[in-house]
């Protein structure tokens, strides 16, 4: 009964994880976004009122089971269960090894290991014991009465020992891998819900066409030629030109560039890049007038400077 309960439990456990994998990939309804209802419609029929009442009573349970805390708690519990299954697998391997040891040890006892020797011994007993006998012939008595203990152990153990050991260890490894895959599926389903709530299509992610680059380095961040490090040579061109070309090839059409000290040299290089990339829209924000106030927040504040007029920073636009 214990082994039946063991295998039934892990069959249900594996089937549940398999169902969750299909559900997270969109089968059986798939993950749905929790979109707010536009207008509340009160129940009209008796069945709708009963359904609303049951839904209100189970609202806390529903929000708990759909939360991330519940999932990760169950996943940690499942890891403990898989650990117990691995320990049980080691115990099964140990028991199988002991049986194999006994089977190999009693192979020298020919009386309970060889059918001919067993039949000969029973024939000797029948000679001086007149009442000794069975309904079956003596030649078949050892097989019918299961007297060949060593042969039974040897045949049953050696044929199944390899399968039991390999199967038990693989079951533990695959179960742990199934938990990791379930965690991946959960995060994928969570992202699908977020995308759907934001109004994006899950199969076509939003296209990024704008990028923000900051070269507002400190005055001492210069190379050996006393130039900003953003103008160092890389692959036959400057670092700025290389980065802009890569962004442009990736579909970026609008780039906001933040400069501070040595902004004139960087701006000249940007002008050359704009002439080569005709469809690129480049916007330069100069923070050199108020370097101390804008350096720390240049990346965060640059977006606001692009869409609002700011008094202290000097802003210029270059259109290709």
PDB file of C-alpha atoms in Angstrom:
ATOM      1  CA  UNK A   1       0.000   0.000   0.000  1.00  0.00           C
ATOM      2  CA  UNK A   2       2.877   2.366   0.798  1.00  0.00           C
ATOM      3  CA  UNK A   3       4.457   1.912  -2.626  1.00  0.00           C
ATOM      4  CA  UNK A   4       1.104   2.318  -4.361  1.00  0.00           C
ATOM      5  CA  UNK A   5       0.507   5.589  -2.499  1.00  0.00           C
ATOM      6  CA  UNK A   6       4.063   6.690  -3.341  1.00  0.00           C
ATOM      7  CA  UNK A   7       3.690   6.180  -7.078  1.00  0.00           C
ATOM      8  CA  UNK A   8       0.146   7.596  -7.187  1.00  0.00           C
ATOM      9  CA  UNK A   9       1.279  10.740  -5.384  1.00  0.00           C
ATOM     10  CA  UNK A  10       4.177  11.397  -7.742  1.00  0.00           C
ATOM     11  CA  UNK A  11       2.021  10.587 -10.757  1.00  0.00           C
ATOM     12  CA  UNK A  12      -0.454  13.267  -9.685  1.00  0.00           C
ATOM     13  CA  UNK A  13       2.404  15.649  -8.868  1.00  0.00           C
ATOM     14  CA  UNK A  14       3.986  15.201 -12.301  1.00  0.00           C
ATOM     15  CA  UNK A  15       0.624  15.490 -14.055  1.00  0.00           C
ATOM     16  CA  UNK A  16      -0.083  18.760 -12.215  1.00  0.00           C
ATOM     17  CA  UNK A  17       3.263  20.247 -13.226  1.00  0.00           C
ATOM     18  CA  UNK A  18       2.672  19.108 -16.814  1.00  0.00           C
ATOM     19  CA  UNK A  19      -0.733  20.798 -16.821  1.00  0.00           C
ATOM     20  CA  UNK A  20       0.806  24.009 -15.455  1.00  0.00           C
ATOM     21  CA  UNK A  21       3.426  23.942 -18.226  1.00  0.00           C
ATOM     22  CA  UNK A  22       0.710  23.710 -20.884  1.00  0.00           C
ATOM     23  CA  UNK A  23      -1.346  26.414 -19.145  1.00  0.00           C
ATOM     24  CA  UNK A  24       1.592  28.831 -18.921  1.00  0.00           C
ATOM     25  CA  UNK A  25       2.193  28.389 -22.674  1.00  0.00           C
ATOM     26  CA  UNK A  26      -1.372  29.405 -23.537  1.00  0.00           C
ATOM     27  CA  UNK A  27      -3.259  26.085 -23.488  1.00  0.00           C
ATOM     28  CA  UNK A  28      -6.451  25.545 -21.472  1.00  0.00           C
ATOM     29  CA  UNK A  29      -7.169  29.272 -21.378  1.00  0.00           C
ATOM     30  CA  UNK A  30      -3.653  30.399 -20.503  1.00  0.00           C
ATOM     31  CA  UNK A  31      -2.710  33.319 -18.252  1.00  0.00           C
ATOM     32  CA  UNK A  32      -5.186  36.166 -18.448  1.00  0.00           C
ATOM     33  CA  UNK A  33      -4.618  39.785 -17.488  1.00  0.00           C
ATOM     34  CA  UNK A  34      -6.514  41.185 -14.527  1.00  0.00           C
ATOM     35  CA  UNK A  35      -8.162  43.995 -16.447  1.00  0.00           C
ATOM     36  CA  UNK A  36     -10.561  46.187 -14.462  1.00  0.00           C
ATOM     37  CA  UNK A  37     -14.178  45.984 -15.499  1.00  0.00           C
ATOM     38  CA  UNK A  38     -15.435  49.056 -17.287  1.00  0.00           C
ATOM     39  CA  UNK A  39     -18.856  48.969 -15.684  1.00  0.00           C
ATOM     40  CA  UNK A  40     -20.311  46.815 -12.944  1.00  0.00           C
ATOM     41  CA  UNK A  41     -23.307  44.783 -13.968  1.00  0.00           C
ATOM     42  CA  UNK A  42     -25.348  43.422 -11.061  1.00  0.00           C
ATOM     43  CA  UNK A  43     -26.494  39.791 -11.257  1.00  0.00           C
ATOM     44  CA  UNK A  44     -29.931  39.311 -12.753  1.00  0.00           C
ATOM     45  CA  UNK A  45     -30.795  35.640 -12.339  1.00  0.00           C
ATOM     46  CA  UNK A  46     -30.710  33.384  -9.299  1.00  0.00           C
ATOM     47  CA  UNK A  47     -27.704  31.435 -10.651  1.00  0.00           C
ATOM     48  CA  UNK A  48     -25.750  34.671 -11.193  1.00  0.00           C
ATOM     49  CA  UNK A  49     -26.509  35.760  -7.625  1.00  0.00           C
ATOM     50  CA  UNK A  50     -25.277  32.409  -6.269  1.00  0.00           C
ATOM     51  CA  UNK A  51     -22.133  32.679  -8.417  1.00  0.00           C
ATOM     52  CA  UNK A  52     -21.489  36.231  -7.177  1.00  0.00           C
ATOM     53  CA  UNK A  53     -21.962  35.156  -3.560  1.00  0.00           C
ATOM     54  CA  UNK A  54     -19.526  32.239  -3.923  1.00  0.00           C
ATOM     55  CA  UNK A  55     -17.033  34.444  -5.747  1.00  0.00           C
ATOM     56  CA  UNK A  56     -17.156  37.032  -2.962  1.00  0.00           C
ATOM     57  CA  UNK A  57     -16.599  34.382  -0.295  1.00  0.00           C
ATOM     58  CA  UNK A  58     -13.622  32.899  -2.170  1.00  0.00           C
ATOM     59  CA  UNK A  59     -12.109  36.238  -3.253  1.00  0.00           C
ATOM     60  CA  UNK A  60      -9.324  36.063  -0.686  1.00  0.00           C
ATOM     61  CA  UNK A  61      -8.455  32.487  -1.643  1.00  0.00           C
ATOM     62  CA  UNK A  62      -8.482  33.335  -5.324  1.00  0.00           C
ATOM     63  CA  UNK A  63      -6.119  36.272  -4.893  1.00  0.00           C
ATOM     64  CA  UNK A  64      -3.852  34.156  -2.704  1.00  0.00           C
ATOM     65  CA  UNK A  65      -3.544  31.256  -5.132  1.00  0.00           C
ATOM     66  CA  UNK A  66      -2.846  33.558  -8.049  1.00  0.00           C
ATOM     67  CA  UNK A  67      -0.147  35.491  -6.236  1.00  0.00           C
ATOM     68  CA  UNK A  68       3.577  35.073  -6.603  1.00  0.00           C
ATOM     69  CA  UNK A  69       4.059  34.318  -2.901  1.00  0.00           C
ATOM     70  CA  UNK A  70       1.798  31.268  -3.128  1.00  0.00           C
ATOM     71  CA  UNK A  71       3.563  29.965  -6.232  1.00  0.00           C
ATOM     72  CA  UNK A  72       7.087  30.329  -4.863  1.00  0.00           C
ATOM     73  CA  UNK A  73       5.995  28.824  -1.530  1.00  0.00           C
ATOM     74  CA  UNK A  74       4.581  25.796  -3.326  1.00  0.00           C
ATOM     75  CA  UNK A  75       7.730  25.597  -5.454  1.00  0.00           C
ATOM     76  CA  UNK A  76       9.931  25.508  -2.345  1.00  0.00           C
ATOM     77  CA  UNK A  77       7.675  22.818  -0.882  1.00  0.00           C
ATOM     78  CA  UNK A  78       7.967  20.869  -4.127  1.00  0.00           C
ATOM     79  CA  UNK A  79      11.758  21.108  -3.895  1.00  0.00           C
ATOM     80  CA  UNK A  80      11.586  19.537  -0.434  1.00  0.00           C
ATOM     81  CA  UNK A  81       9.385  16.772  -1.856  1.00  0.00           C
ATOM     82  CA  UNK A  82      11.841  16.178  -4.699  1.00  0.00           C
ATOM     83  CA  UNK A  83      14.647  16.006  -2.124  1.00  0.00           C
ATOM     84  CA  UNK A  84      12.700  13.342  -0.230  1.00  0.00           C
ATOM     85  CA  UNK A  85      12.151  11.498  -3.502  1.00  0.00           C
ATOM     86  CA  UNK A  86      15.896  11.598  -4.142  1.00  0.00           C
ATOM     87  CA  UNK A  87      16.549  10.149  -0.680  1.00  0.00           C
ATOM     88  CA  UNK A  88      13.987   7.412  -1.328  1.00  0.00           C
ATOM     89  CA  UNK A  89      15.717   6.727  -4.637  1.00  0.00           C
ATOM     90  CA  UNK A  90      19.004   6.255  -2.803  1.00  0.00           C
ATOM     91  CA  UNK A  91      17.282   3.876  -0.373  1.00  0.00           C
ATOM     92  CA  UNK A  92      15.858   1.899  -3.294  1.00  0.00           C
ATOM     93  CA  UNK A  93      19.328   1.703  -4.834  1.00  0.00           C
ATOM     94  CA  UNK A  94      20.723   0.487  -1.490  1.00  0.00           C
ATOM     95  CA  UNK A  95      18.036  -2.192  -1.129  1.00  0.00           C
ATOM     96  CA  UNK A  96      18.611  -3.322  -4.696  1.00  0.00           C
ATOM     97  CA  UNK A  97      22.345  -3.530  -4.033  1.00  0.00           C
ATOM     98  CA  UNK A  98      21.761  -5.645  -0.905  1.00  0.00           C
ATOM     99  CA  UNK A  99      19.497  -8.007  -2.834  1.00  0.00           C
ATOM    100  CA  UNK A 100      22.099  -8.293  -5.563  1.00  0.00           C
ATOM    101  CA  UNK A 101      24.718  -9.066  -2.907  1.00  0.00           C
ATOM    102  CA  UNK A 102      22.578 -11.840  -1.415  1.00  0.00           C
ATOM    103  CA  UNK A 103      21.862 -13.191  -4.882  1.00  0.00           C
ATOM    104  CA  UNK A 104      25.556 -13.361  -5.665  1.00  0.00           C
ATOM    105  CA  UNK A 105      26.398 -14.812  -2.233  1.00  0.00           C
ATOM    106  CA  UNK A 106      23.953 -17.689  -2.328  1.00  0.00           C
ATOM    107  CA  UNK A 107      24.880 -18.710  -5.861  1.00  0.00           C
ATOM    108  CA  UNK A 108      27.271 -21.267  -4.337  1.00  0.00           C
ATOM    109  CA  UNK A 109      24.426 -22.995  -2.505  1.00  0.00           C
ATOM    110  CA  UNK A 110      23.496 -25.380  -5.299  1.00  0.00           C
ATOM    111  CA  UNK A 111      20.621 -26.914  -3.351  1.00  0.00           C
ATOM    112  CA  UNK A 112      18.449 -23.794  -3.709  1.00  0.00           C
ATOM    113  CA  UNK A 113      20.064 -22.506  -6.874  1.00  0.00           C
ATOM    114  CA  UNK A 114      20.112 -25.408  -9.346  1.00  0.00           C
ATOM    115  CA  UNK A 115      17.005 -27.332 -10.419  1.00  0.00           C
ATOM    116  CA  UNK A 116      18.780 -30.669 -11.006  1.00  0.00           C
ATOM    117  CA  UNK A 117      20.479 -30.650  -7.592  1.00  0.00           C
ATOM    118  CA  UNK A 118      17.192 -29.699  -5.909  1.00  0.00           C
ATOM    119  CA  UNK A 119      15.348 -32.571  -7.654  1.00  0.00           C
ATOM    120  CA  UNK A 120      18.115 -35.033  -6.699  1.00  0.00           C
ATOM    121  CA  UNK A 121      17.936 -34.043  -3.038  1.00  0.00           C
ATOM    122  CA  UNK A 122      14.143 -34.450  -3.006  1.00  0.00           C
ATOM    123  CA  UNK A 123      14.594 -37.901  -4.559  1.00  0.00           C
ATOM    124  CA  UNK A 124      16.968 -38.888  -1.737  1.00  0.00           C
ATOM    125  CA  UNK A 125      14.416 -37.739   0.855  1.00  0.00           C
ATOM    126  CA  UNK A 126      11.707 -39.811  -0.824  1.00  0.00           C
ATOM    127  CA  UNK A 127      13.850 -42.964  -0.660  1.00  0.00           C
ATOM    128  CA  UNK A 128      14.005 -43.183   3.159  1.00  0.00           C
ATOM    129  CA  UNK A 129      10.846 -41.204   3.868  1.00  0.00           C
ATOM    130  CA  UNK A 130       8.038 -43.264   2.383  1.00  0.00           C
ATOM    131  CA  UNK A 131       5.376 -40.674   3.226  1.00  0.00           C
ATOM    132  CA  UNK A 132       7.397 -37.811   1.717  1.00  0.00           C
ATOM    133  CA  UNK A 133       6.016 -36.635  -1.598  1.00  0.00           C
ATOM    134  CA  UNK A 134       3.986 -34.067  -3.463  1.00  0.00           C
ATOM    135  CA  UNK A 135       1.216 -34.193  -5.983  1.00  0.00           C
ATOM    136  CA  UNK A 136       3.540 -32.905  -8.696  1.00  0.00           C
ATOM    137  CA  UNK A 137       6.394 -34.971 -10.097  1.00  0.00           C
ATOM    138  CA  UNK A 138       9.705 -34.526  -8.334  1.00  0.00           C
ATOM    139  CA  UNK A 139      11.222 -32.949 -11.459  1.00  0.00           C
ATOM    140  CA  UNK A 140       8.668 -30.114 -11.295  1.00  0.00           C
ATOM    141  CA  UNK A 141       8.376 -29.792  -7.519  1.00  0.00           C
ATOM    142  CA  UNK A 142      11.247 -27.272  -7.147  1.00  0.00           C
ATOM    143  CA  UNK A 143       9.641 -24.945  -9.688  1.00  0.00           C
ATOM    144  CA  UNK A 144       6.054 -25.373  -8.504  1.00  0.00           C
ATOM    145  CA  UNK A 145       6.851 -24.861  -4.803  1.00  0.00           C
ATOM    146  CA  UNK A 146       9.400 -22.036  -5.448  1.00  0.00           C
ATOM    147  CA  UNK A 147      12.196 -23.895  -3.710  1.00  0.00           C
ATOM    148  CA  UNK A 148      14.919 -22.370  -5.890  1.00  0.00           C
ATOM    149  CA  UNK A 149      15.314 -19.247  -3.740  1.00  0.00           C
ATOM    150  CA  UNK A 150      18.716 -18.188  -5.045  1.00  0.00           C
ATOM    151  CA  UNK A 151      17.631 -18.599  -8.640  1.00  0.00           C
ATOM    152  CA  UNK A 152      14.548 -16.453  -8.018  1.00  0.00           C
ATOM    153  CA  UNK A 153      16.597 -13.731  -6.305  1.00  0.00           C
ATOM    154  CA  UNK A 154      19.271 -13.814  -8.976  1.00  0.00           C
ATOM    155  CA  UNK A 155      16.853 -13.671 -11.895  1.00  0.00           C
ATOM    156  CA  UNK A 156      14.590 -11.008 -10.388  1.00  0.00           C
ATOM    157  CA  UNK A 157      17.352  -8.758  -9.053  1.00  0.00           C
ATOM    158  CA  UNK A 158      19.895  -8.815 -11.839  1.00  0.00           C
ATOM    159  CA  UNK A 159      17.281  -8.077 -14.487  1.00  0.00           C
ATOM    160  CA  UNK A 160      15.780  -5.147 -12.638  1.00  0.00           C
ATOM    161  CA  UNK A 161      18.676  -3.688 -10.619  1.00  0.00           C
ATOM    162  CA  UNK A 162      20.045  -1.583 -13.467  1.00  0.00           C
ATOM    163  CA  UNK A 163      16.622  -0.272 -14.466  1.00  0.00           C
ATOM    164  CA  UNK A 164      15.672   0.538 -10.860  1.00  0.00           C
ATOM    165  CA  UNK A 165      18.890   2.430 -10.095  1.00  0.00           C
ATOM    166  CA  UNK A 166      18.976   4.394 -13.368  1.00  0.00           C
ATOM    167  CA  UNK A 167      15.233   5.079 -13.285  1.00  0.00           C
ATOM    168  CA  UNK A 168      15.243   6.297  -9.677  1.00  0.00           C
ATOM    169  CA  UNK A 169      18.141   8.716 -10.225  1.00  0.00           C
ATOM    170  CA  UNK A 170      16.775  10.012 -13.545  1.00  0.00           C
ATOM    171  CA  UNK A 171      13.366  10.545 -11.951  1.00  0.00           C
ATOM    172  CA  UNK A 172      14.928  12.766  -9.280  1.00  0.00           C
ATOM    173  CA  UNK A 173      16.969  14.763 -11.799  1.00  0.00           C
ATOM    174  CA  UNK A 174      14.052  15.246 -14.200  1.00  0.00           C
ATOM    175  CA  UNK A 175      11.730  16.215 -11.345  1.00  0.00           C
ATOM    176  CA  UNK A 176      14.136  18.934 -10.251  1.00  0.00           C
ATOM    177  CA  UNK A 177      14.461  20.083 -13.868  1.00  0.00           C
ATOM    178  CA  UNK A 178      10.665  20.170 -14.065  1.00  0.00           C
ATOM    179  CA  UNK A 179      10.571  22.539 -11.087  1.00  0.00           C
ATOM    180  CA  UNK A 180      13.070  24.869 -12.770  1.00  0.00           C
ATOM    181  CA  UNK A 181      11.042  24.766 -15.974  1.00  0.00           C
ATOM    182  CA  UNK A 182       7.879  25.557 -13.998  1.00  0.00           C
ATOM    183  CA  UNK A 183       9.596  28.603 -12.491  1.00  0.00           C
ATOM    184  CA  UNK A 184      10.539  29.768 -16.005  1.00  0.00           C
ATOM    185  CA  UNK A 185       6.971  29.192 -17.197  1.00  0.00           C
ATOM    186  CA  UNK A 186       5.641  31.174 -14.226  1.00  0.00           C
ATOM    187  CA  UNK A 187       7.807  34.194 -15.007  1.00  0.00           C
ATOM    188  CA  UNK A 188       6.834  33.938 -18.676  1.00  0.00           C
ATOM    189  CA  UNK A 189       3.147  33.862 -17.738  1.00  0.00           C
ATOM    190  CA  UNK A 190       3.620  36.812 -15.378  1.00  0.00           C
ATOM    191  CA  UNK A 191       5.275  38.846 -18.138  1.00  0.00           C
ATOM    192  CA  UNK A 192       2.452  37.870 -20.512  1.00  0.00           C
ATOM    193  CA  UNK A 193      -0.082  39.229 -18.016  1.00  0.00           C
ATOM    194  CA  UNK A 194       1.860  42.460 -17.620  1.00  0.00           C
ATOM    195  CA  UNK A 195       2.131  42.930 -21.375  1.00  0.00           C
ATOM    196  CA  UNK A 196      -1.564  42.290 -21.835  1.00  0.00           C
ATOM    197  CA  UNK A 197      -2.456  44.713 -19.058  1.00  0.00           C
ATOM    198  CA  UNK A 198      -0.289  47.343 -20.726  1.00  0.00           C
ATOM    199  CA  UNK A 199      -2.062  46.731 -24.023  1.00  0.00           C
ATOM    200  CA  UNK A 200       0.857  45.128 -25.885  1.00  0.00           C
ATOM    201  CA  UNK A 201       0.675  42.073 -28.057  1.00  0.00           C
ATOM    202  CA  UNK A 202       2.540  39.113 -26.552  1.00  0.00           C
ATOM    203  CA  UNK A 203       3.895  37.997 -29.933  1.00  0.00           C
ATOM    204  CA  UNK A 204       5.018  41.417 -31.126  1.00  0.00           C
ATOM    205  CA  UNK A 205       6.906  43.356 -28.411  1.00  0.00           C
ATOM    206  CA  UNK A 206       6.947  47.154 -28.577  1.00  0.00           C
ATOM    207  CA  UNK A 207       9.610  48.584 -30.861  1.00  0.00           C
ATOM    208  CA  UNK A 208      12.224  50.845 -29.272  1.00  0.00           C
ATOM    209  CA  UNK A 209      13.071  53.825 -31.479  1.00  0.00           C
ATOM    210  CA  UNK A 210      14.610  56.264 -28.977  1.00  0.00           C
ATOM    211  CA  UNK A 211      17.873  56.007 -27.035  1.00  0.00           C
ATOM    212  CA  UNK A 212      19.602  58.147 -24.406  1.00  0.00           C
ATOM    213  CA  UNK A 213      23.407  58.389 -24.274  1.00  0.00           C
ATOM    214  CA  UNK A 214      25.347  60.329 -21.648  1.00  0.00           C
ATOM    215  CA  UNK A 215      28.979  61.340 -22.111  1.00  0.00           C
ATOM    216  CA  UNK A 216      28.894  63.794 -19.211  1.00  0.00           C
ATOM    217  CA  UNK A 217      32.195  62.524 -17.851  1.00  0.00           C
ATOM    218  CA  UNK A 218      34.254  64.177 -15.178  1.00  0.00           C
ATOM    219  CA  UNK A 219      36.924  66.642 -16.330  1.00  0.00           C
ATOM    220  CA  UNK A 220      39.735  64.221 -15.443  1.00  0.00           C
ATOM    221  CA  UNK A 221      38.294  61.349 -17.501  1.00  0.00           C
ATOM    222  CA  UNK A 222      40.529  61.880 -20.543  1.00  0.00           C
ATOM    223  CA  UNK A 223      42.790  59.656 -22.574  1.00  0.00           C
ATOM    224  CA  UNK A 224      46.519  60.056 -23.184  1.00  0.00           C
ATOM    225  CA  UNK A 225      45.861  62.647 -25.929  1.00  0.00           C
ATOM    226  CA  UNK A 226      43.742  64.759 -23.549  1.00  0.00           C
ATOM    227  CA  UNK A 227      40.562  63.958 -25.397  1.00  0.00           C
ATOM    228  CA  UNK A 228      37.305  62.608 -23.947  1.00  0.00           C
ATOM    229  CA  UNK A 229      37.303  58.840 -23.830  1.00  0.00           C
ATOM    230  CA  UNK A 230      34.161  58.824 -25.962  1.00  0.00           C
ATOM    231  CA  UNK A 231      36.405  59.890 -28.892  1.00  0.00           C
ATOM    232  CA  UNK A 232      38.882  57.034 -28.657  1.00  0.00           C
ATOM    233  CA  UNK A 233      39.525  55.024 -31.822  1.00  0.00           C
ATOM    234  CA  UNK A 234      37.702  51.719 -32.222  1.00  0.00           C
ATOM    235  CA  UNK A 235      37.560  49.664 -35.417  1.00  0.00           C
ATOM    236  CA  UNK A 236      38.813  52.536 -37.536  1.00  0.00           C
ATOM    237  CA  UNK A 237      36.372  55.125 -36.178  1.00  0.00           C
ATOM    238  CA  UNK A 238      35.537  56.892 -32.931  1.00  0.00           C
ATOM    239  CA  UNK A 239      33.623  55.249 -30.133  1.00  0.00           C
ATOM    240  CA  UNK A 240      30.726  57.696 -30.542  1.00  0.00           C
ATOM    241  CA  UNK A 241      30.403  56.994 -34.266  1.00  0.00           C
ATOM    242  CA  UNK A 242      30.575  53.233 -33.661  1.00  0.00           C
ATOM    243  CA  UNK A 243      27.828  53.343 -31.027  1.00  0.00           C
ATOM    244  CA  UNK A 244      25.554  55.554 -33.132  1.00  0.00           C
ATOM    245  CA  UNK A 245      25.924  53.286 -36.155  1.00  0.00           C
ATOM    246  CA  UNK A 246      25.091  50.199 -34.127  1.00  0.00           C
ATOM    247  CA  UNK A 247      22.009  51.861 -32.634  1.00  0.00           C
ATOM    248  CA  UNK A 248      20.910  53.063 -36.043  1.00  0.00           C
ATOM    249  CA  UNK A 249      21.233  49.573 -37.500  1.00  0.00           C
ATOM    250  CA  UNK A 250      19.144  48.269 -34.598  1.00  0.00           C
ATOM    251  CA  UNK A 251      16.218  50.525 -35.524  1.00  0.00           C
ATOM    252  CA  UNK A 252      16.917  53.532 -33.277  1.00  0.00           C
ATOM    253  CA  UNK A 253      15.777  56.713 -35.050  1.00  0.00           C
ATOM    254  CA  UNK A 254      15.978  59.310 -32.261  1.00  0.00           C
ATOM    255  CA  UNK A 255      19.048  59.669 -30.022  1.00  0.00           C
ATOM    256  CA  UNK A 256      19.384  62.101 -27.116  1.00  0.00           C
ATOM    257  CA  UNK A 257      23.036  62.833 -26.370  1.00  0.00           C
ATOM    258  CA  UNK A 258      24.119  64.466 -23.077  1.00  0.00           C
ATOM    259  CA  UNK A 259      27.474  66.285 -23.026  1.00  0.00           C
ATOM    260  CA  UNK A 260      29.256  68.397 -20.423  1.00  0.00           C
ATOM    261  CA  UNK A 261      32.981  69.250 -20.502  1.00  0.00           C
ATOM    262  CA  UNK A 262      34.743  69.083 -23.857  1.00  0.00           C
ATOM    263  CA  UNK A 263      31.311  69.259 -25.452  1.00  0.00           C
ATOM    264  CA  UNK A 264      32.566  71.149 -28.520  1.00  0.00           C
ATOM    265  CA  UNK A 265      34.775  68.258 -29.686  1.00  0.00           C
ATOM    266  CA  UNK A 266      32.005  65.756 -29.106  1.00  0.00           C
ATOM    267  CA  UNK A 267      29.478  67.978 -30.904  1.00  0.00           C
ATOM    268  CA  UNK A 268      31.730  68.202 -33.949  1.00  0.00           C
ATOM    269  CA  UNK A 269      31.965  64.413 -34.091  1.00  0.00           C
ATOM    270  CA  UNK A 270      28.197  64.152 -33.757  1.00  0.00           C
ATOM    271  CA  UNK A 271      27.735  66.528 -36.693  1.00  0.00           C
ATOM    272  CA  UNK A 272      29.863  64.225 -38.860  1.00  0.00           C
ATOM    273  CA  UNK A 273      27.789  61.220 -37.772  1.00  0.00           C
ATOM    274  CA  UNK A 274      24.527  62.990 -38.596  1.00  0.00           C
ATOM    275  CA  UNK A 275      25.748  63.779 -42.089  1.00  0.00           C
ATOM    276  CA  UNK A 276      26.437  60.089 -42.715  1.00  0.00           C
ATOM    277  CA  UNK A 277      23.177  58.868 -41.128  1.00  0.00           C
ATOM    278  CA  UNK A 278      20.529  60.900 -42.924  1.00  0.00           C
ATOM    279  CA  UNK A 279      17.458  59.458 -41.231  1.00  0.00           C
ATOM    280  CA  UNK A 280      18.811  59.805 -37.695  1.00  0.00           C
ATOM    281  CA  UNK A 281      17.390  62.487 -35.448  1.00  0.00           C
ATOM    282  CA  UNK A 282      19.991  63.663 -32.955  1.00  0.00           C
ATOM    283  CA  UNK A 283      19.347  65.949 -29.987  1.00  0.00           C
ATOM    284  CA  UNK A 284      22.235  67.295 -27.908  1.00  0.00           C
ATOM    285  CA  UNK A 285      21.869  68.515 -24.326  1.00  0.00           C
ATOM    286  CA  UNK A 286      24.786  70.533 -22.966  1.00  0.00           C
ATOM    287  CA  UNK A 287      25.175  70.428 -19.166  1.00  0.00           C
ATOM    288  CA  UNK A 288      28.493  72.288 -19.068  1.00  0.00           C
ATOM    289  CA  UNK A 289      26.869  75.516 -17.855  1.00  0.00           C
ATOM    290  CA  UNK A 290      25.741  73.884 -14.648  1.00  0.00           C
ATOM    291  CA  UNK A 291      27.934  70.792 -14.445  1.00  0.00           C
ATOM    292  CA  UNK A 292      27.840  70.247 -10.678  1.00  0.00           C
ATOM    293  CA  UNK A 293      24.063  70.429 -10.520  1.00  0.00           C
ATOM    294  CA  UNK A 294      23.275  68.226 -13.486  1.00  0.00           C
ATOM    295  CA  UNK A 295      26.043  65.608 -13.644  1.00  0.00           C
ATOM    296  CA  UNK A 296      24.629  63.233 -11.016  1.00  0.00           C
ATOM    297  CA  UNK A 297      21.120  63.377 -12.460  1.00  0.00           C
ATOM    298  CA  UNK A 298      22.020  63.713 -16.121  1.00  0.00           C
ATOM    299  CA  UNK A 299      20.605  60.349 -17.153  1.00  0.00           C
ATOM    300  CA  UNK A 300      17.423  60.828 -15.181  1.00  0.00           C
ATOM    301  CA  UNK A 301      16.838  64.470 -15.962  1.00  0.00           C
ATOM    302  CA  UNK A 302      17.763  64.359 -19.633  1.00  0.00           C
ATOM    303  CA  UNK A 303      14.370  63.012 -20.604  1.00  0.00           C
ATOM    304  CA  UNK A 304      12.666  65.936 -18.911  1.00  0.00           C
ATOM    305  CA  UNK A 305      15.055  68.397 -20.614  1.00  0.00           C
ATOM    306  CA  UNK A 306      14.085  66.948 -23.992  1.00  0.00           C
ATOM    307  CA  UNK A 307      10.412  67.737 -23.588  1.00  0.00           C
ATOM    308  CA  UNK A 308      10.481  70.868 -21.471  1.00  0.00           C
ATOM    309  CA  UNK A 309      12.368  74.152 -21.636  1.00  0.00           C
ATOM    310  CA  UNK A 310      15.028  74.362 -18.950  1.00  0.00           C
ATOM    311  CA  UNK A 311      16.764  77.606 -18.124  1.00  0.00           C
ATOM    312  CA  UNK A 312      20.209  76.509 -17.074  1.00  0.00           C
ATOM    313  CA  UNK A 313      21.158  73.728 -19.513  1.00  0.00           C
ATOM    314  CA  UNK A 314      21.915  74.795 -23.061  1.00  0.00           C
ATOM    315  CA  UNK A 315      20.024  72.665 -25.563  1.00  0.00           C
ATOM    316  CA  UNK A 316      20.689  72.312 -29.262  1.00  0.00           C
ATOM    317  CA  UNK A 317      19.123  70.059 -31.894  1.00  0.00           C
ATOM    318  CA  UNK A 318      20.730  68.479 -34.937  1.00  0.00           C
ATOM    319  CA  UNK A 319      18.474  66.970 -37.558  1.00  0.00           C
ATOM    320  CA  UNK A 320      19.748  64.692 -40.280  1.00  0.00           C
TER     321      UNK A 320
END
